[in-house]
XYZ file of C-alpha atoms in Angstrom:
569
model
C 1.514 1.531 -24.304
C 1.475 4.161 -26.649
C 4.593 3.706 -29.140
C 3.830 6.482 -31.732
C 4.233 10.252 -31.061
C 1.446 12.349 -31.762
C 1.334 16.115 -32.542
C -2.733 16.213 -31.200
C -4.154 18.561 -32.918
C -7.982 17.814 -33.335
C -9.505 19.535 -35.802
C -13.166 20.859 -35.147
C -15.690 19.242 -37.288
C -16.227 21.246 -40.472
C -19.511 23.524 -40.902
C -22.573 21.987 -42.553
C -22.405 24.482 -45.257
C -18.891 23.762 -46.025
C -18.872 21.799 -49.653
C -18.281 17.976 -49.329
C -16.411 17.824 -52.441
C -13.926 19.715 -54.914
C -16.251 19.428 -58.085
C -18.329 22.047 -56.759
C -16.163 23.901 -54.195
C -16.111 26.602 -56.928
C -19.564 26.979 -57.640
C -20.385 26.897 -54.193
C -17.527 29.660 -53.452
C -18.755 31.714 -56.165
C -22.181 31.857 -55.034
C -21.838 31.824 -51.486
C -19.259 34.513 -51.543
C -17.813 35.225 -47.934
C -20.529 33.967 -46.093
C -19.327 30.058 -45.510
C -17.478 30.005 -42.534
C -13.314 29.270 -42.187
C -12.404 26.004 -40.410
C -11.152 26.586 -37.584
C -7.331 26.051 -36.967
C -6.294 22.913 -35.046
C -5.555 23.431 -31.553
C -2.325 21.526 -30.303
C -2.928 19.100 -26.908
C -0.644 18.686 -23.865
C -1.612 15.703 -21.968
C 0.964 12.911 -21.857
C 4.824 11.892 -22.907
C 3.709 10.484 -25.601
C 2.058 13.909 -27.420
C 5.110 16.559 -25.748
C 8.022 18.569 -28.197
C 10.690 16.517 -26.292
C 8.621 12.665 -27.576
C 8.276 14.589 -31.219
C 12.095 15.698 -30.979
C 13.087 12.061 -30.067
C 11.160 10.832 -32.552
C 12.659 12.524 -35.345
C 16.171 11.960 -34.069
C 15.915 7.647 -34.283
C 14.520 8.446 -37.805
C 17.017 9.853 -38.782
C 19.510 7.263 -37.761
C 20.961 4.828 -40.153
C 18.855 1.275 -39.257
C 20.763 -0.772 -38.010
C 22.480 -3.097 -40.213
C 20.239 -6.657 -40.035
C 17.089 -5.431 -39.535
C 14.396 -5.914 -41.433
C 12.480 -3.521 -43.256
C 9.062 -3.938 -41.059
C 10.498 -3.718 -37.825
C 9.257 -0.468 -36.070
C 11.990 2.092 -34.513
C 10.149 3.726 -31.353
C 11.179 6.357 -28.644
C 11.386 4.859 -24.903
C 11.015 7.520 -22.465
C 12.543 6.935 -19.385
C 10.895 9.308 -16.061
C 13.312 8.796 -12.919
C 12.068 9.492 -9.548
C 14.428 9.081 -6.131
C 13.863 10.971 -3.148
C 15.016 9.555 0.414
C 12.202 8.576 2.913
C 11.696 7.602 6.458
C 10.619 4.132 7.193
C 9.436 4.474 10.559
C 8.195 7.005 12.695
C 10.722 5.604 15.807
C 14.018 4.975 14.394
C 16.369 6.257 12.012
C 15.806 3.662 9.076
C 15.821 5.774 5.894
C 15.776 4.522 2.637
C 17.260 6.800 -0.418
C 15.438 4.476 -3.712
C 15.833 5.296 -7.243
C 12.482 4.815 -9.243
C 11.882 4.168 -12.946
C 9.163 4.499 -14.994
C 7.697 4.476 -18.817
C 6.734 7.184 -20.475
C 4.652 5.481 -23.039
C 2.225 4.032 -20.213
C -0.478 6.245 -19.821
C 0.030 8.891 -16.419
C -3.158 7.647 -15.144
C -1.347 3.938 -14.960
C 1.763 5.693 -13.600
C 0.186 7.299 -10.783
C -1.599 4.860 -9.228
C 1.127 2.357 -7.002
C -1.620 -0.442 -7.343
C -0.571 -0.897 -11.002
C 2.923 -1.366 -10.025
C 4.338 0.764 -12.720
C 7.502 1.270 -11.058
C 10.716 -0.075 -11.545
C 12.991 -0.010 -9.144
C 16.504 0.470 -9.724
C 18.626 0.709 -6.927
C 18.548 1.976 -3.358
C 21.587 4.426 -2.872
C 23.346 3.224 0.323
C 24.217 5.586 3.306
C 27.433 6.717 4.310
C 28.776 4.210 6.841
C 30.022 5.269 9.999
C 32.900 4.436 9.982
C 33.992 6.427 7.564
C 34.155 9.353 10.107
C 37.182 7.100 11.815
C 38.670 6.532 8.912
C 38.648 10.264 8.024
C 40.031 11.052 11.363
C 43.188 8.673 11.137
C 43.685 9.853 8.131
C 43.931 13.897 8.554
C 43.658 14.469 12.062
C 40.265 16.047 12.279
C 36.702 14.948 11.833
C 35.028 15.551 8.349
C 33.103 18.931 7.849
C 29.283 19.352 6.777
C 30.645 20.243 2.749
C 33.458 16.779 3.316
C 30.413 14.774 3.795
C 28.586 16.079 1.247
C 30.697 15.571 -1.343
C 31.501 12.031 -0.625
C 27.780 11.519 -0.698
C 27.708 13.137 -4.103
C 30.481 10.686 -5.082
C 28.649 8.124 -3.719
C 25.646 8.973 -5.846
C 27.807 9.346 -9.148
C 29.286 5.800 -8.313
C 25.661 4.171 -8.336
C 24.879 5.648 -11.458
C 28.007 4.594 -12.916
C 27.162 1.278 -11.752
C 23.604 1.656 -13.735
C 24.605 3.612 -16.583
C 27.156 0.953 -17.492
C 28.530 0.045 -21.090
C 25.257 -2.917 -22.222
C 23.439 0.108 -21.459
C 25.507 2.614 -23.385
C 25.252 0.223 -26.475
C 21.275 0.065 -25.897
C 21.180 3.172 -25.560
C 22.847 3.978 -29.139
C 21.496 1.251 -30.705
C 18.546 0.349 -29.367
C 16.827 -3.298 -28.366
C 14.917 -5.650 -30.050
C 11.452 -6.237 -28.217
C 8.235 -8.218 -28.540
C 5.813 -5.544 -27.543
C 2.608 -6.440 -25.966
C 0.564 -6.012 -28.942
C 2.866 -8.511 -30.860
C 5.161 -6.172 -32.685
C 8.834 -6.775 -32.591
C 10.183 -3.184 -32.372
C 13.709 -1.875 -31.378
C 13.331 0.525 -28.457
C 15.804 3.257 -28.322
C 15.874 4.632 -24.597
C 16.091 8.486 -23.595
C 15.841 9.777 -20.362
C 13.199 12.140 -20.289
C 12.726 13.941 -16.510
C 14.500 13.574 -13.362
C 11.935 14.340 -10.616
C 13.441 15.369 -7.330
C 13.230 17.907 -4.123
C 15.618 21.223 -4.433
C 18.394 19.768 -2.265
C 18.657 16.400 -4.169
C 18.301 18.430 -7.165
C 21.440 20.379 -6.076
C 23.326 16.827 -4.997
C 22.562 15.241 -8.624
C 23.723 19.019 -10.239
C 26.719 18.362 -8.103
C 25.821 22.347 -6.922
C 25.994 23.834 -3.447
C 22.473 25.165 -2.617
C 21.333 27.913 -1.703
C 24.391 29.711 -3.328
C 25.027 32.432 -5.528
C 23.397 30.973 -8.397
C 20.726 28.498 -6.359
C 18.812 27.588 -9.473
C 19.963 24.036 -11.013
C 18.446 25.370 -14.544
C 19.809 28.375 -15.161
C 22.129 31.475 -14.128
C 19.836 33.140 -12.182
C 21.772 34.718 -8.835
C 20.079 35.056 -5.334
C 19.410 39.233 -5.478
C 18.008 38.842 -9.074
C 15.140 36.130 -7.655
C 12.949 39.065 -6.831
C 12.516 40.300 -10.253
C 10.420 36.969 -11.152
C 7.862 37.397 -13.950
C 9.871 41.021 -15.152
C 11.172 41.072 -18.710
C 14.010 41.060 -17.117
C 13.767 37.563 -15.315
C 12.646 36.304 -19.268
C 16.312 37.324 -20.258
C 17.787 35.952 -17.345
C 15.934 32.436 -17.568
C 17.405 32.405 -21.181
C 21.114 31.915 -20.036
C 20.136 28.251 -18.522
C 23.445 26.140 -17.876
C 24.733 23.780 -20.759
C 26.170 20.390 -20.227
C 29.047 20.935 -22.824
C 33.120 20.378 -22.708
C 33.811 23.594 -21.049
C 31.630 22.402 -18.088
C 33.233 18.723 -18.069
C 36.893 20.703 -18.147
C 35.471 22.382 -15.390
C 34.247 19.722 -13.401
C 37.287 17.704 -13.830
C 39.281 20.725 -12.587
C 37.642 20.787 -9.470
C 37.291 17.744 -8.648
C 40.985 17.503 -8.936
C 41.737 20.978 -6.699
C 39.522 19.122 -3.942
C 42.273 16.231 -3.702
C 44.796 18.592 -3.930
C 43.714 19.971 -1.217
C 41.522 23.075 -1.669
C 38.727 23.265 0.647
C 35.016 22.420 0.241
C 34.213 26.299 -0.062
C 36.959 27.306 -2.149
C 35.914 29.748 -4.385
C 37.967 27.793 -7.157
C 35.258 25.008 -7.125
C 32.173 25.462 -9.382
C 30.100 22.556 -10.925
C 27.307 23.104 -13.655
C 25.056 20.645 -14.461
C 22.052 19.887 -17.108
C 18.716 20.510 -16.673
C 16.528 18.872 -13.908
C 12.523 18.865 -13.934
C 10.396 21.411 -11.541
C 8.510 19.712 -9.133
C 5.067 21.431 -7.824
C 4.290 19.476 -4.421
C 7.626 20.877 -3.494
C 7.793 23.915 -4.818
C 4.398 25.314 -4.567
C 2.141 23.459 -2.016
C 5.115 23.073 0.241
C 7.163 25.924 -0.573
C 5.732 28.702 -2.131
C 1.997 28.527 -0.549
C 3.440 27.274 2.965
C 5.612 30.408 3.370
C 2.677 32.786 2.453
C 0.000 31.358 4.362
C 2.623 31.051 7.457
C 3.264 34.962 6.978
C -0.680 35.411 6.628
C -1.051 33.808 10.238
C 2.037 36.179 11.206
C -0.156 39.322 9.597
C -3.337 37.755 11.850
C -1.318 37.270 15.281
C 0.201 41.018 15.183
C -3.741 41.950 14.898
C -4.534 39.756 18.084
C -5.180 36.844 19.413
C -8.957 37.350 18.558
C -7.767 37.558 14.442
C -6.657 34.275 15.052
C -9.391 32.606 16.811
C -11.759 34.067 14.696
C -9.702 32.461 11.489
C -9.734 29.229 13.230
C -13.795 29.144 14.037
C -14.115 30.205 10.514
C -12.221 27.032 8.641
C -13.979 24.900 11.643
C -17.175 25.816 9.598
C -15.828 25.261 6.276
C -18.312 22.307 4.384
C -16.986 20.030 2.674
C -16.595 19.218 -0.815
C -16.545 16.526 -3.515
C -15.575 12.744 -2.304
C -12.389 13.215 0.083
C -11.274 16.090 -1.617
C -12.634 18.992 0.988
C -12.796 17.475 4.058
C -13.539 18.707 7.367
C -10.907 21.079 9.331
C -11.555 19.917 12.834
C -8.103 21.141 14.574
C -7.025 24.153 14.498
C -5.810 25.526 11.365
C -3.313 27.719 12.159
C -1.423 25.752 14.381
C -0.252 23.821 11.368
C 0.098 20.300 13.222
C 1.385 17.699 11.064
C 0.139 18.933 7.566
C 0.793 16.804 4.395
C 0.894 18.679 0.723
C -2.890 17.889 0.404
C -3.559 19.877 3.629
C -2.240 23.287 2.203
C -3.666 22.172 -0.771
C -7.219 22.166 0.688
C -6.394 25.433 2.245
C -5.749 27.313 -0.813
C -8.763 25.946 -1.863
C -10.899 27.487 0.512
C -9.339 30.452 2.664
C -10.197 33.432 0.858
C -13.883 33.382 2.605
C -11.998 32.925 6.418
C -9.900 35.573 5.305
C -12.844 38.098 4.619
C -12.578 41.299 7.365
C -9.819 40.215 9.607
C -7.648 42.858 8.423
C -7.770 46.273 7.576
C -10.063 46.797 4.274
C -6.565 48.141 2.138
C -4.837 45.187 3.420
C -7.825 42.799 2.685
C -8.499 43.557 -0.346
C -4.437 42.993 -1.057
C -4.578 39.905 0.806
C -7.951 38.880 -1.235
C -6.208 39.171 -4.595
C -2.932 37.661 -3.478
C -5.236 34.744 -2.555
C -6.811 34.396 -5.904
C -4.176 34.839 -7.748
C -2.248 32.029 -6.396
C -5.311 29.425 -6.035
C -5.920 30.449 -10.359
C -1.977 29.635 -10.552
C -2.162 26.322 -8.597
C -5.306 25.540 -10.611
C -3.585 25.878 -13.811
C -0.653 24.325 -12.883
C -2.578 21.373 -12.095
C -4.475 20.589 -14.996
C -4.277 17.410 -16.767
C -4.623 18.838 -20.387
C -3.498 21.646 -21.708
C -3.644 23.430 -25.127
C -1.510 25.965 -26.786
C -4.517 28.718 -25.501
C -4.418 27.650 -21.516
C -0.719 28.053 -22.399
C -1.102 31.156 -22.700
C -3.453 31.871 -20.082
C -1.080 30.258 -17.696
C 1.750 32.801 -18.960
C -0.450 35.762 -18.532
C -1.456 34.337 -14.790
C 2.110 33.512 -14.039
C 3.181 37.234 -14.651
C -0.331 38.081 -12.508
C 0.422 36.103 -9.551
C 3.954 37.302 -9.411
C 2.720 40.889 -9.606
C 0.346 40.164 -6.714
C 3.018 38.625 -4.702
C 5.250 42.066 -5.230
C 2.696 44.100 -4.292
C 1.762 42.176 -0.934
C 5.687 42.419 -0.041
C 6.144 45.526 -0.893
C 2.523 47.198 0.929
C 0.943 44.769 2.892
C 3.767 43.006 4.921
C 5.523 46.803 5.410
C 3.310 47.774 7.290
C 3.372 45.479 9.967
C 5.991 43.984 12.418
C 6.014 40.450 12.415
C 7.086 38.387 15.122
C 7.997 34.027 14.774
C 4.522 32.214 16.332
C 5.116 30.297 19.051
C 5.840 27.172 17.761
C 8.384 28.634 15.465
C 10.255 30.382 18.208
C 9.982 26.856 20.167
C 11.808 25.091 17.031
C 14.169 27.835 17.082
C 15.096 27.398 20.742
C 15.419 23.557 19.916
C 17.895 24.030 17.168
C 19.796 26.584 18.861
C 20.423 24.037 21.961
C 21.859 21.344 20.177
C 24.198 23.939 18.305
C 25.472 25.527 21.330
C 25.465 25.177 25.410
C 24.818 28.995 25.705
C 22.202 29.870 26.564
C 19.629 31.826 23.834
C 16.198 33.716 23.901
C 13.512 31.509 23.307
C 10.883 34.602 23.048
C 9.638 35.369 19.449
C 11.908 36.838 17.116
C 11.291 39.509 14.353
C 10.827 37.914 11.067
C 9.960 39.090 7.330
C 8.349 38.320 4.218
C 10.858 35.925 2.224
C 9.057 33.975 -0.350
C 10.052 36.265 -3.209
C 14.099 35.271 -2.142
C 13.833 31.790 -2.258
C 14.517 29.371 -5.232
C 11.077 28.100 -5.084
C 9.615 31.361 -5.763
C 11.714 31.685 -9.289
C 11.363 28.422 -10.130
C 7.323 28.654 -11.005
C 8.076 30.710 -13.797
C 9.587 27.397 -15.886
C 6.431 25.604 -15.520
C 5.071 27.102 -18.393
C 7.702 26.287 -20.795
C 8.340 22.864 -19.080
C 4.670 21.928 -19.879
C 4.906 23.284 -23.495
C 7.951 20.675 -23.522
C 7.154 17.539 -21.693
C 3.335 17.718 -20.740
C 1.323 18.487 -17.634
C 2.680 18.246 -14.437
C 1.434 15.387 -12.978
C 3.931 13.514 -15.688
C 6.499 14.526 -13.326
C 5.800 15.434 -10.413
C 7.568 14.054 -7.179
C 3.967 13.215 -5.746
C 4.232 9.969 -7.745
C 7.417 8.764 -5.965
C 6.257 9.855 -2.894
C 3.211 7.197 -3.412
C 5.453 4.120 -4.247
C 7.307 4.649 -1.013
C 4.345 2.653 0.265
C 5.267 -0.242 -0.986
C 8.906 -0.356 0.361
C 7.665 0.620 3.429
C 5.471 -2.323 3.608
C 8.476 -4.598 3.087
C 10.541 -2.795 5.927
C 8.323 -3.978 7.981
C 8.435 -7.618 7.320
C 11.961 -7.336 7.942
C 14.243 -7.939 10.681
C 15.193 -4.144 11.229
C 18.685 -5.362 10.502
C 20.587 -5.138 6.794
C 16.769 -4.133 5.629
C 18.132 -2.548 2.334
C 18.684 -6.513 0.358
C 16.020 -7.362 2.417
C 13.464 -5.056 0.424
C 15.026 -5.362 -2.683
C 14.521 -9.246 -2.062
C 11.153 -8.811 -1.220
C 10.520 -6.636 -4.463
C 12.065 -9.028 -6.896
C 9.748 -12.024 -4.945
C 6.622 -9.885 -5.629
C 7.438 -8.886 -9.157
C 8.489 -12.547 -10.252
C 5.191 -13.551 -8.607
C 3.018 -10.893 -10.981
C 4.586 -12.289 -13.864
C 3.725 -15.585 -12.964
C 0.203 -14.588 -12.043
C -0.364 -13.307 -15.845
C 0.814 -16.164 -17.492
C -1.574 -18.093 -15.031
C -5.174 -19.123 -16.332
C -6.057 -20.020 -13.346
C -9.092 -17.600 -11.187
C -9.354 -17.940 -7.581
C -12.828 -19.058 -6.310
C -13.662 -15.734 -4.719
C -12.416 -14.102 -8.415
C -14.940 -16.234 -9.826
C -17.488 -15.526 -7.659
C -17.059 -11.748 -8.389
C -16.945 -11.852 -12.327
C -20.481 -14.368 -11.439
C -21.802 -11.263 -9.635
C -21.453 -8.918 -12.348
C -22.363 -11.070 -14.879
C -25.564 -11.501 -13.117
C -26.016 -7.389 -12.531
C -25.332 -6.717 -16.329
C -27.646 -9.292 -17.068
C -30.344 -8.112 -14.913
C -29.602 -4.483 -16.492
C -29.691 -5.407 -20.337
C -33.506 -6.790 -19.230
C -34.395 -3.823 -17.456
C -33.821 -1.686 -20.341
C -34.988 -3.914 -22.766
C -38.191 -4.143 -21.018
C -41.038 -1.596 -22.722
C -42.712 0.677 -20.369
C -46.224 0.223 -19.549
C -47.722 3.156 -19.580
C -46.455 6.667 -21.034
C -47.263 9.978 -19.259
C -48.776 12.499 -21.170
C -46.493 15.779 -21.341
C -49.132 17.767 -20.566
C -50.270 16.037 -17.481
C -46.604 16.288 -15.994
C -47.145 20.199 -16.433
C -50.143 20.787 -15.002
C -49.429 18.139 -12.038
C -51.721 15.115 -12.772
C -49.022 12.500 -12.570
């Protein structure tokens, strides 16, 4: 656990003909003149919470606090960051189980502790319950009608608000202000003063929590950007617009009260007198790139391929078929059919940002390849940076410059590339289409492709990778918050559904949890080792053992340099 902020900002090593001391720093400048080289300046790191502007910020706010009246002068006043993760999940693959959990985690453990769910980092804090079913009866006896899509909605959002309520209540408050008295595990009684740091979450339980419709006028939870301004992303003009982000301040509470008292008064759902504002909510880049952003190009891309023929397509298919792979599970092998897009994960359009731009090579017209070959680029450099584990205040700037680059190439592929052509929905597309479109209506519809265009730079997705930048300057790489991490610890409640009874499963996992985290506790306070524990730890004794004699052993002979050379040994 790392408990103390830090700026990290190495310093290189100073020059060998820099003086050692300041009795003759003069001498030595005097002589020397100009020629002894500068230091360096130090170069700030990005890599955890612990090292961010919102840890430092923290920080300095608790020291500035009054102690609190009975402590003692050597008891240590630390920042606990608090990451929250919830994102609803299917349990099984045949039935409508879903479970919607709320995850916690530390900010002072290291991210390489975080993401892995075999440390069982995660706290869990509550499992937001569904709306029953009955509550459509209960609507209906009550006004006459069944409940609309936006009724729904909002009673889930109250729902959600309630929970929260429920955790947020006033020991917490009081913690919260005053912070708690802990033995840390290095023996330190400190008193922890919690902050929430990130809320990690897809875009429409981003919009639930912001208690915002999505997709509406203003369909970014940060800031004030509307729907026909997305376009302009990476423009000075999109800087000035991401300055006017919403504030969680009295005005918006008035606000918020007000509507929320219209909406029992009567006023509908949509009512244009309803408008909710709410703070700031942390970008997520599985979402919003892998599965947004680079999914709705490299659909389009197939689009661009299947208006050249059915040959363009096969061709791009035998051509990621030959793809090698690449590192240890990282590239692997593309044995269906690539642009049939069957059942991808993240990972899989990951991989094929990766390595596309060869496949891509002469399938199109050489203007439109060449456009196609930069877009590519462009967006695998962006993804790369995006993804890095450190950053400095230089790749900072790098990833600026690339951010502005990669939203140029996107423009120009919109506005050249994709006009030229008329693209149609691919087949399965059109099928989905057809699907939806039955269970809406009994009429009957076309089920032949329809004519579809380019509409990645319109979404929220698109404008949304221009805060990653500052969001990294603030609170660290991305994999500190990423959704990628929750998404792994639904393993472990999905194990548990399964050694339930299928019936009332929620308490049943959270039963099961509490079991398995009482039973780690115990297991550390245990000194006893299980036989087959023992029998490992015997094994590697024995190995290091065996290693320490091997290199302890002299050699018996040395080869002469020049025999290696000239091929005697």
């Amino acid at each position: 656990m790392y408990w103390n902020p830090t700026g990290s900002e190495p310093s290189p090593p100073p020059s060998p003909s820099t003086p050692l001391s300041d009795s003759n720093a003069a001498s030595s400048q005097s002589s020397q003149g100009d020629s002894v080289p500068s230091r360096p300046s130090p170069i700030r790191l990005y890599t955890d919470c612990y090292n961010t502007d919102a840890m430092l910020n923290a920080d300095a706010e608790i020291r500035k606090k009054a102690r609190v009246e009975g402590d003692d002068d050597d008891i240590e006043y630390a920042v606990l960051p608090l990451l929250l993760w919830s994102d609803a999940t299917h349990l099984s693959s045949f039935r409508a189980a879903s479970l919607w959990p709320i995850y916690l985690y530390f900010g002072n453990l290291s991210k390489y502790i975080r993401g892995r769910p075999t440390e069982f980092a995660a706290h869990h804090l509550a499992y937001i319950p569904e709306l029953p079913d009955d509550l459509k009866d209960a609507y209906m006896e009550a006004y006459g009608q069944a409940p609309t899509a936006d009724v729904l909605t909002f009673c889930k959002r109250e729902l959600f608000n309630q929970v929260w309520l429920l955790l947020l209540d006033v020991s917490f408050k009081e913690i919260f202000e005053h912070g708690i008295k802990v033995m840390c595990g290095d023996g330190v009684v400190r008193r922890l003063f919690p902050r929430f740091f990130t809320y990690s979450a897809d875009y429409p339980e981003k919009m639930l929590i912001a208690a915002l419709k999505p997709l509406a006028r203003c369909l970014c939870p940060r800031c004030l950007v509307t729907q026909t301004q997305v376009a302009d992303a990476g423009t000075p003009r999109d800087e000035r617009r991401r300055a006017q982000t919403r504030m969680d301040d009295h005005p918006l509470h008035d606000s918020i009260s007000r509507a929320w008292r219209w909406i029992f008064e009567g006023h509908r759902m949509t009512s244009k007198r309803v408008k909710d504002h709410y703070e700031l909510l942390a970008p997520d880049l599985m979402h919003e790139f892998e599965l947004g952003v680079w999914k709705g190009i490299f659909t389009h891309l197939m689009r661009l391929l299947a208006a050249q023929g059915d040959d363009a397509v096969e061709t791009f298919n035998s051509w990621m078929r030959r793809m090698p792979t690449f590192g240890r599970a990282r590239i692997r092998k593309f044995w269906h059919d690539v642009a049939s897009r069957k059942k991808l994960a993240a990972r899989d359009y990951e991989a094929f940002l990766q390595t596309v731009m060869p496949a891509f090579e002469g399938l199109l017209p050489l203007c439109d390849n060449q456009m196609v070959g930069d877009l590519l680029f462009e967006l695998a450099n962006w993804h790369a940076l995006a993804k890095l584990r450190l950053h400095t205040d230089v790749t900072l700037d790098i990833f600026r410059a690339a951010t502005k680059t990669m939203y140029d190439a996107v423009r120009n592929f919109s506005s050249t590339t994709c006009a030229r052509y008329a693209t149609y929905e691919l087949p399965k597309e059109a099928q989905a289409r057809a699907r939806r479109a039955s269970k809406l209506s009994t009429m009957s519809s076309s089920t032949g492709p329809k004519r579809v265009r380019f509409n990645v730079p319109n979404t929220f997705k698109y404008h949304s990778l221009g805060d990653y930048p500052d969001w990294i300057e603030r609170l660290g790489p991305t994999d500190n918050y990423t959704t990628q991490v929750g998404e792994l610890e639904h393993r472990h409640i999905k194990q548990f559904y399964a050694r339930t009874n299928k019936v009332g499963y929620a308490m049943q996992i959270a039963r099961k949890q509490r079991k398995r985290a009482a039973l780690r506790a115990l297991r550390q306070h245990d000194t006893f080792t299980p036989l087959s524990e023992t029998r490992r730890l015997d094994k590697d004794v024995k190995r290091a053992q065996a290693e320490a004699r091997a290199r302890a052993k002299p050699d018996t002979a040395e080869p002469d340099i020049t025999s290696i050379y000239t091929g005697a040994v």
